Amino acid sequence: MWVSAIAFMAILSVAVSAGARVFPAPSWSGQDGTTFQQWSFSEGSANPSPDVFPAPINPFGTPQLSVYGSEWSDNRDGHQGVWTFSDFGSVVLVDIPNNPVSKPVKEIWVELIWEAASLSSFIPDQPIIGVWADDFEKQLMGEQQIGGNWRASLYKITIWPNPSAEQITINGDIHLDQIVVDTICIPEPATMLLLGLGVIFGLKPKKRSTW
């Protein structure tokens, strides 16, 4: 029993460090008009491409990520591929191309795997997330420890109205192991109602024709 439990925890730890999600994906993930992209930083490039597996989904363009003023480590506290941020000049910029058609609301979910670095007395030793937008709201949806001092945090950012692209900023006095970003452009309420009715009628059984 104990061996099985230890083996399970080892598998869980490997799965997390290998780039698996910690929190469930949004209920709308994979639908038309949504995007998904993930970075696990397996190499020390300051402009890494999104992970190939799981494959990114973005019909609007190629997402870009740039790291500034930070130090990359091949392995830190059991996690492979980690960036360290310790001052205001250390930052990640994530550019997500999106639907160019104006819609009322954009929703962005950001999952981070991180550890407090405790290298600065001026910057909080937790993630600081922002987005370039005039009117937005940020909410911490969940946070949990995943082994040692490593944590997974899930944030939801809502923007009014949706821009054609988002630039997300991430910094803080932290070690950063993984970023997962999901986005959706939410249409007008009337359109949402029509889509819902379409789903309902689409699920209604059809009468069988008799000849």
PDB file of C-alpha atoms in Angstrom:
ATOM      1  CA  MET A   1       0.000   0.000   0.000  1.00  0.00           C
ATOM      2  CA  TRP A   2       2.760   2.449   0.962  1.00  0.00           C
ATOM      3  CA  VAL A   3       4.795   1.510  -2.112  1.00  0.00           C
ATOM      4  CA  SER A   4       1.778   2.171  -4.332  1.00  0.00           C
ATOM      5  CA  ALA A   5       1.186   5.562  -2.695  1.00  0.00           C
ATOM      6  CA  ILE A   6       4.828   6.557  -3.115  1.00  0.00           C
ATOM      7  CA  ALA A   7       4.793   5.413  -6.734  1.00  0.00           C
ATOM      8  CA  PHE A   8       1.625   7.428  -7.388  1.00  0.00           C
ATOM      9  CA  MET A   9       3.163  10.592  -5.918  1.00  0.00           C
ATOM     10  CA  ALA A  10       6.290  10.074  -8.002  1.00  0.00           C
ATOM     11  CA  ILE A  11       4.201   9.742 -11.166  1.00  0.00           C
ATOM     12  CA  LEU A  12       2.202  12.859 -10.220  1.00  0.00           C
ATOM     13  CA  SER A  13       5.409  14.830  -9.633  1.00  0.00           C
ATOM     14  CA  VAL A  14       6.847  13.764 -12.994  1.00  0.00           C
ATOM     15  CA  ALA A  15       3.581  14.584 -14.769  1.00  0.00           C
ATOM     16  CA  VAL A  16       3.467  18.091 -13.285  1.00  0.00           C
ATOM     17  CA  SER A  17       7.119  18.822 -14.035  1.00  0.00           C
ATOM     18  CA  ALA A  18       6.705  17.439 -17.573  1.00  0.00           C
ATOM     19  CA  GLY A  19       4.123  20.066 -18.500  1.00  0.00           C
ATOM     20  CA  ALA A  20       0.724  18.700 -17.478  1.00  0.00           C
ATOM     21  CA  ARG A  21      -2.053  20.998 -16.303  1.00  0.00           C
ATOM     22  CA  VAL A  22      -2.689  21.102 -12.575  1.00  0.00           C
ATOM     23  CA  PHE A  23      -6.167  22.666 -12.723  1.00  0.00           C
ATOM     24  CA  PRO A  24      -8.939  21.510 -15.088  1.00  0.00           C
ATOM     25  CA  ALA A  25      -9.144  23.313 -18.422  1.00  0.00           C
ATOM     26  CA  PRO A  26     -11.942  25.886 -18.855  1.00  0.00           C
ATOM     27  CA  SER A  27     -15.276  24.343 -19.843  1.00  0.00           C
ATOM     28  CA  TRP A  28     -15.078  26.155 -23.189  1.00  0.00           C
ATOM     29  CA  SER A  29     -11.551  25.000 -24.037  1.00  0.00           C
ATOM     30  CA  GLY A  30     -11.285  23.656 -27.601  1.00  0.00           C
ATOM     31  CA  GLN A  31     -14.430  25.364 -28.882  1.00  0.00           C
ATOM     32  CA  ASP A  32     -14.398  27.555 -32.000  1.00  0.00           C
ATOM     33  CA  GLY A  33     -12.843  30.943 -31.343  1.00  0.00           C
ATOM     34  CA  THR A  34     -10.805  29.818 -28.333  1.00  0.00           C
ATOM     35  CA  THR A  35      -7.021  29.585 -28.029  1.00  0.00           C
ATOM     36  CA  PHE A  36      -4.629  27.440 -26.010  1.00  0.00           C
ATOM     37  CA  GLN A  37      -0.852  27.762 -25.600  1.00  0.00           C
ATOM     38  CA  GLN A  38       1.675  26.453 -23.085  1.00  0.00           C
ATOM     39  CA  TRP A  39       5.357  26.997 -22.292  1.00  0.00           C
ATOM     40  CA  SER A  40       7.432  24.645 -20.095  1.00  0.00           C
ATOM     41  CA  PHE A  41      10.854  26.280 -20.716  1.00  0.00           C
ATOM     42  CA  SER A  42      12.728  23.056 -21.453  1.00  0.00           C
ATOM     43  CA  GLU A  43      15.439  25.166 -23.129  1.00  0.00           C
ATOM     44  CA  GLY A  44      16.972  28.463 -22.101  1.00  0.00           C
ATOM     45  CA  SER A  45      15.779  30.493 -25.098  1.00  0.00           C
ATOM     46  CA  ALA A  46      14.526  33.969 -24.190  1.00  0.00           C
ATOM     47  CA  ASN A  47      11.994  33.674 -27.052  1.00  0.00           C
ATOM     48  CA  PRO A  48      10.760  30.090 -26.775  1.00  0.00           C
ATOM     49  CA  SER A  49       8.096  28.631 -29.040  1.00  0.00           C
ATOM     50  CA  PRO A  50       5.002  27.150 -27.397  1.00  0.00           C
ATOM     51  CA  ASP A  51       5.282  23.513 -26.353  1.00  0.00           C
ATOM     52  CA  VAL A  52       4.701  21.066 -29.205  1.00  0.00           C
ATOM     53  CA  PHE A  53       2.860  18.664 -26.877  1.00  0.00           C
ATOM     54  CA  PRO A  54       0.185  19.430 -26.055  1.00  0.00           C
ATOM     55  CA  ALA A  55      -0.026  21.284 -29.347  1.00  0.00           C
ATOM     56  CA  PRO A  56      -1.019  24.973 -29.259  1.00  0.00           C
ATOM     57  CA  ILE A  57      -4.426  25.901 -30.677  1.00  0.00           C
ATOM     58  CA  ASN A  58      -4.610  29.428 -32.050  1.00  0.00           C
ATOM     59  CA  PRO A  59      -6.337  30.001 -35.412  1.00  0.00           C
ATOM     60  CA  PHE A  60      -5.559  33.729 -35.245  1.00  0.00           C
ATOM     61  CA  GLY A  61      -1.743  33.584 -35.346  1.00  0.00           C
ATOM     62  CA  THR A  62       1.375  32.393 -33.546  1.00  0.00           C
ATOM     63  CA  PRO A  63       1.674  33.245 -29.845  1.00  0.00           C
ATOM     64  CA  GLN A  64       4.945  34.879 -28.797  1.00  0.00           C
ATOM     65  CA  LEU A  65       6.739  34.829 -25.444  1.00  0.00           C
ATOM     66  CA  SER A  66       9.768  36.925 -24.485  1.00  0.00           C
ATOM     67  CA  VAL A  67      11.797  36.802 -21.268  1.00  0.00           C
ATOM     68  CA  TYR A  68      13.753  39.860 -20.099  1.00  0.00           C
ATOM     69  CA  GLY A  69      16.319  40.321 -17.312  1.00  0.00           C
ATOM     70  CA  SER A  70      15.982  36.786 -15.969  1.00  0.00           C
ATOM     71  CA  GLU A  71      18.212  33.761 -15.397  1.00  0.00           C
ATOM     72  CA  TRP A  72      17.387  30.284 -16.721  1.00  0.00           C
ATOM     73  CA  SER A  73      18.286  27.085 -14.856  1.00  0.00           C
ATOM     74  CA  ASP A  74      18.211  23.583 -16.293  1.00  0.00           C
ATOM     75  CA  ASN A  75      16.991  22.195 -12.970  1.00  0.00           C
ATOM     76  CA  ARG A  76      15.842  23.873  -9.790  1.00  0.00           C
ATOM     77  CA  ASP A  77      14.380  22.034  -6.817  1.00  0.00           C
ATOM     78  CA  GLY A  78      13.352  19.077  -8.976  1.00  0.00           C
ATOM     79  CA  HIS A  79      11.768  21.088 -11.803  1.00  0.00           C
ATOM     80  CA  GLN A  80      13.413  21.186 -15.235  1.00  0.00           C
ATOM     81  CA  GLY A  81      13.629  24.444 -17.159  1.00  0.00           C
ATOM     82  CA  VAL A  82      13.050  27.331 -14.714  1.00  0.00           C
ATOM     83  CA  TRP A  83      13.347  31.111 -15.081  1.00  0.00           C
ATOM     84  CA  THR A  84      14.246  33.237 -12.037  1.00  0.00           C
ATOM     85  CA  PHE A  85      12.884  36.778 -11.597  1.00  0.00           C
ATOM     86  CA  SER A  86      14.120  39.060  -8.833  1.00  0.00           C
ATOM     87  CA  ASP A  87      13.656  42.729  -9.818  1.00  0.00           C
ATOM     88  CA  PHE A  88      11.318  45.043 -11.706  1.00  0.00           C
ATOM     89  CA  GLY A  89      13.317  44.584 -14.919  1.00  0.00           C
ATOM     90  CA  SER A  90      12.742  40.826 -14.858  1.00  0.00           C
ATOM     91  CA  VAL A  91       9.569  40.085 -16.757  1.00  0.00           C
ATOM     92  CA  VAL A  92       7.819  37.718 -19.145  1.00  0.00           C
ATOM     93  CA  LEU A  93       5.779  39.235 -21.979  1.00  0.00           C
ATOM     94  CA  VAL A  94       3.220  36.927 -23.603  1.00  0.00           C
ATOM     95  CA  ASP A  95       1.564  38.077 -26.848  1.00  0.00           C
ATOM     96  CA  ILE A  96      -1.573  36.136 -27.809  1.00  0.00           C
ATOM     97  CA  PRO A  97      -3.113  36.870 -31.259  1.00  0.00           C
ATOM     98  CA  ASN A  98      -6.878  36.767 -31.055  1.00  0.00           C
ATOM     99  CA  ASN A  99     -10.162  37.295 -32.851  1.00  0.00           C
ATOM    100  CA  PRO A 100      -9.915  40.704 -34.626  1.00  0.00           C
ATOM    101  CA  VAL A 101     -13.721  41.066 -34.656  1.00  0.00           C
ATOM    102  CA  SER A 102     -14.824  43.306 -31.795  1.00  0.00           C
ATOM    103  CA  LYS A 103     -16.814  41.498 -29.102  1.00  0.00           C
ATOM    104  CA  PRO A 104     -17.892  42.704 -25.660  1.00  0.00           C
ATOM    105  CA  VAL A 105     -15.759  40.501 -23.422  1.00  0.00           C
ATOM    106  CA  LYS A 106     -12.461  38.620 -23.520  1.00  0.00           C
ATOM    107  CA  GLU A 107     -11.694  35.977 -20.907  1.00  0.00           C
ATOM    108  CA  ILE A 108      -8.109  34.812 -20.257  1.00  0.00           C
ATOM    109  CA  TRP A 109      -7.149  31.942 -17.968  1.00  0.00           C
ATOM    110  CA  VAL A 110      -3.497  31.801 -16.887  1.00  0.00           C
ATOM    111  CA  GLU A 111      -2.049  28.857 -14.958  1.00  0.00           C
ATOM    112  CA  LEU A 112       1.438  29.232 -13.469  1.00  0.00           C
ATOM    113  CA  ILE A 113       3.745  26.764 -11.746  1.00  0.00           C
ATOM    114  CA  TRP A 114       6.094  28.754  -9.547  1.00  0.00           C
ATOM    115  CA  GLU A 115       8.154  28.903  -6.368  1.00  0.00           C
ATOM    116  CA  ALA A 116       9.023  31.898  -4.187  1.00  0.00           C
ATOM    117  CA  ALA A 117      12.603  32.997  -4.890  1.00  0.00           C
ATOM    118  CA  SER A 118      12.984  35.336  -1.864  1.00  0.00           C
ATOM    119  CA  LEU A 119      15.821  37.231  -3.554  1.00  0.00           C
ATOM    120  CA  SER A 120      14.414  40.757  -3.266  1.00  0.00           C
ATOM    121  CA  SER A 121      13.178  42.869  -0.380  1.00  0.00           C
ATOM    122  CA  PHE A 122      11.234  45.175  -2.738  1.00  0.00           C
ATOM    123  CA  ILE A 123       9.138  42.780  -4.832  1.00  0.00           C
ATOM    124  CA  PRO A 124       6.487  40.357  -3.531  1.00  0.00           C
ATOM    125  CA  ASP A 125       7.625  36.718  -3.610  1.00  0.00           C
ATOM    126  CA  GLN A 126       4.556  35.705  -5.584  1.00  0.00           C
ATOM    127  CA  PRO A 127       3.428  36.129  -9.209  1.00  0.00           C
ATOM    128  CA  ILE A 128       2.465  39.612 -10.379  1.00  0.00           C
ATOM    129  CA  ILE A 129       0.231  39.358 -13.457  1.00  0.00           C
ATOM    130  CA  GLY A 130      -0.940  42.231 -15.625  1.00  0.00           C
ATOM    131  CA  VAL A 131      -2.429  42.808 -19.061  1.00  0.00           C
ATOM    132  CA  TRP A 132      -2.295  45.737 -21.466  1.00  0.00           C
ATOM    133  CA  ALA A 133      -5.923  46.907 -21.450  1.00  0.00           C
ATOM    134  CA  ASP A 134      -7.901  49.954 -20.342  1.00  0.00           C
ATOM    135  CA  ASP A 135     -10.614  48.055 -18.508  1.00  0.00           C
ATOM    136  CA  PHE A 136      -9.946  44.636 -16.998  1.00  0.00           C
ATOM    137  CA  GLU A 137     -10.441  42.558 -13.862  1.00  0.00           C
ATOM    138  CA  LYS A 138      -8.127  39.897 -12.414  1.00  0.00           C
ATOM    139  CA  GLN A 139      -9.217  37.064 -10.122  1.00  0.00           C
ATOM    140  CA  LEU A 140      -7.260  34.285  -8.417  1.00  0.00           C
ATOM    141  CA  MET A 141      -9.349  31.182  -9.153  1.00  0.00           C
ATOM    142  CA  GLY A 142      -7.273  28.635  -7.247  1.00  0.00           C
ATOM    143  CA  GLU A 143      -3.880  27.842  -5.749  1.00  0.00           C
ATOM    144  CA  GLN A 144      -2.333  24.660  -4.396  1.00  0.00           C
ATOM    145  CA  GLN A 145       1.018  23.236  -3.370  1.00  0.00           C
ATOM    146  CA  ILE A 146       2.315  20.584  -5.728  1.00  0.00           C
ATOM    147  CA  GLY A 147       5.468  19.400  -3.958  1.00  0.00           C
ATOM    148  CA  GLY A 148       8.156  21.086  -1.893  1.00  0.00           C
ATOM    149  CA  ASN A 149       7.708  24.849  -2.117  1.00  0.00           C
ATOM    150  CA  TRP A 150       6.282  24.712  -5.635  1.00  0.00           C
ATOM    151  CA  ARG A 151       2.782  26.046  -6.195  1.00  0.00           C
ATOM    152  CA  ALA A 152       0.253  26.099  -9.013  1.00  0.00           C
ATOM    153  CA  SER A 153      -1.917  29.216  -9.337  1.00  0.00           C
ATOM    154  CA  LEU A 154      -4.846  29.820 -11.688  1.00  0.00           C
ATOM    155  CA  TYR A 155      -5.912  33.347 -12.629  1.00  0.00           C
ATOM    156  CA  LYS A 156      -8.854  34.616 -14.673  1.00  0.00           C
ATOM    157  CA  ILE A 157      -8.535  37.967 -16.436  1.00  0.00           C
ATOM    158  CA  THR A 158     -11.614  39.600 -17.966  1.00  0.00           C
ATOM    159  CA  ILE A 159     -11.203  42.441 -20.501  1.00  0.00           C
ATOM    160  CA  TRP A 160     -13.911  44.819 -21.808  1.00  0.00           C
ATOM    161  CA  PRO A 161     -14.106  44.844 -24.850  1.00  0.00           C
ATOM    162  CA  ASN A 162     -11.855  42.193 -26.372  1.00  0.00           C
ATOM    163  CA  PRO A 163      -8.700  43.479 -28.111  1.00  0.00           C
ATOM    164  CA  SER A 164      -7.416  41.837 -31.308  1.00  0.00           C
ATOM    165  CA  ALA A 165      -4.399  40.602 -29.311  1.00  0.00           C
ATOM    166  CA  GLU A 166      -3.415  40.422 -25.655  1.00  0.00           C
ATOM    167  CA  GLN A 167      -0.091  41.178 -24.035  1.00  0.00           C
ATOM    168  CA  ILE A 168       0.188  39.533 -20.629  1.00  0.00           C
ATOM    169  CA  THR A 169       3.000  40.484 -18.231  1.00  0.00           C
ATOM    170  CA  ILE A 170       4.327  38.208 -15.485  1.00  0.00           C
ATOM    171  CA  ASN A 171       6.985  38.996 -12.900  1.00  0.00           C
ATOM    172  CA  GLY A 172       7.588  38.906  -9.156  1.00  0.00           C
ATOM    173  CA  ASP A 173      10.306  37.539  -6.887  1.00  0.00           C
ATOM    174  CA  ILE A 174       9.748  33.987  -8.150  1.00  0.00           C
ATOM    175  CA  HIS A 175      11.093  30.946  -9.963  1.00  0.00           C
ATOM    176  CA  LEU A 176       8.767  30.218 -12.901  1.00  0.00           C
ATOM    177  CA  ASP A 177       8.456  26.700 -14.323  1.00  0.00           C
ATOM    178  CA  GLN A 178       5.379  26.723 -16.579  1.00  0.00           C
ATOM    179  CA  ILE A 179       2.758  28.996 -18.161  1.00  0.00           C
ATOM    180  CA  VAL A 180      -0.559  27.835 -19.633  1.00  0.00           C
ATOM    181  CA  VAL A 181      -2.860  30.375 -21.326  1.00  0.00           C
ATOM    182  CA  ASP A 182      -6.445  29.799 -22.530  1.00  0.00           C
ATOM    183  CA  THR A 183      -8.541  32.579 -24.106  1.00  0.00           C
ATOM    184  CA  ILE A 184     -12.062  33.072 -25.427  1.00  0.00           C
ATOM    185  CA  CYS A 185     -13.926  36.010 -26.997  1.00  0.00           C
ATOM    186  CA  ILE A 186     -17.441  36.084 -25.552  1.00  0.00           C
ATOM    187  CA  PRO A 187     -20.149  37.269 -27.981  1.00  0.00           C
ATOM    188  CA  GLU A 188     -23.202  39.438 -27.313  1.00  0.00           C
ATOM    189  CA  PRO A 189     -25.800  37.945 -24.914  1.00  0.00           C
ATOM    190  CA  ALA A 190     -28.293  37.585 -27.785  1.00  0.00           C
ATOM    191  CA  THR A 191     -25.767  35.590 -29.770  1.00  0.00           C
ATOM    192  CA  MET A 192     -25.053  33.417 -26.739  1.00  0.00           C
ATOM    193  CA  LEU A 193     -28.787  32.727 -26.425  1.00  0.00           C
ATOM    194  CA  LEU A 194     -29.038  31.701 -30.078  1.00  0.00           C
ATOM    195  CA  LEU A 195     -26.008  29.432 -29.705  1.00  0.00           C
ATOM    196  CA  GLY A 196     -27.580  27.833 -26.641  1.00  0.00           C
ATOM    197  CA  LEU A 197     -30.869  27.264 -28.459  1.00  0.00           C
ATOM    198  CA  GLY A 198     -28.954  25.772 -31.356  1.00  0.00           C
ATOM    199  CA  VAL A 199     -27.303  23.288 -29.015  1.00  0.00           C
ATOM    200  CA  ILE A 200     -30.653  22.390 -27.418  1.00  0.00           C
ATOM    201  CA  PHE A 201     -32.447  21.858 -30.736  1.00  0.00           C
ATOM    202  CA  GLY A 202     -29.415  20.081 -32.135  1.00  0.00           C
ATOM    203  CA  LEU A 203     -29.648  17.552 -29.312  1.00  0.00           C
ATOM    204  CA  LYS A 204     -33.403  16.993 -29.828  1.00  0.00           C
ATOM    205  CA  PRO A 205     -34.044  13.542 -31.355  1.00  0.00           C
ATOM    206  CA  LYS A 206     -35.173  13.656 -34.969  1.00  0.00           C
ATOM    207  CA  LYS A 207     -38.281  11.810 -36.095  1.00  0.00           C
ATOM    208  CA  ARG A 208     -37.580   8.838 -38.305  1.00  0.00           C
ATOM    209  CA  SER A 209     -39.022   9.194 -41.785  1.00  0.00           C
ATOM    210  CA  THR A 210     -41.288   6.399 -42.982  1.00  0.00           C
ATOM    211  CA  TRP A 211     -41.977   5.691 -46.629  1.00  0.00           C
TER     212      TRP A 211
END
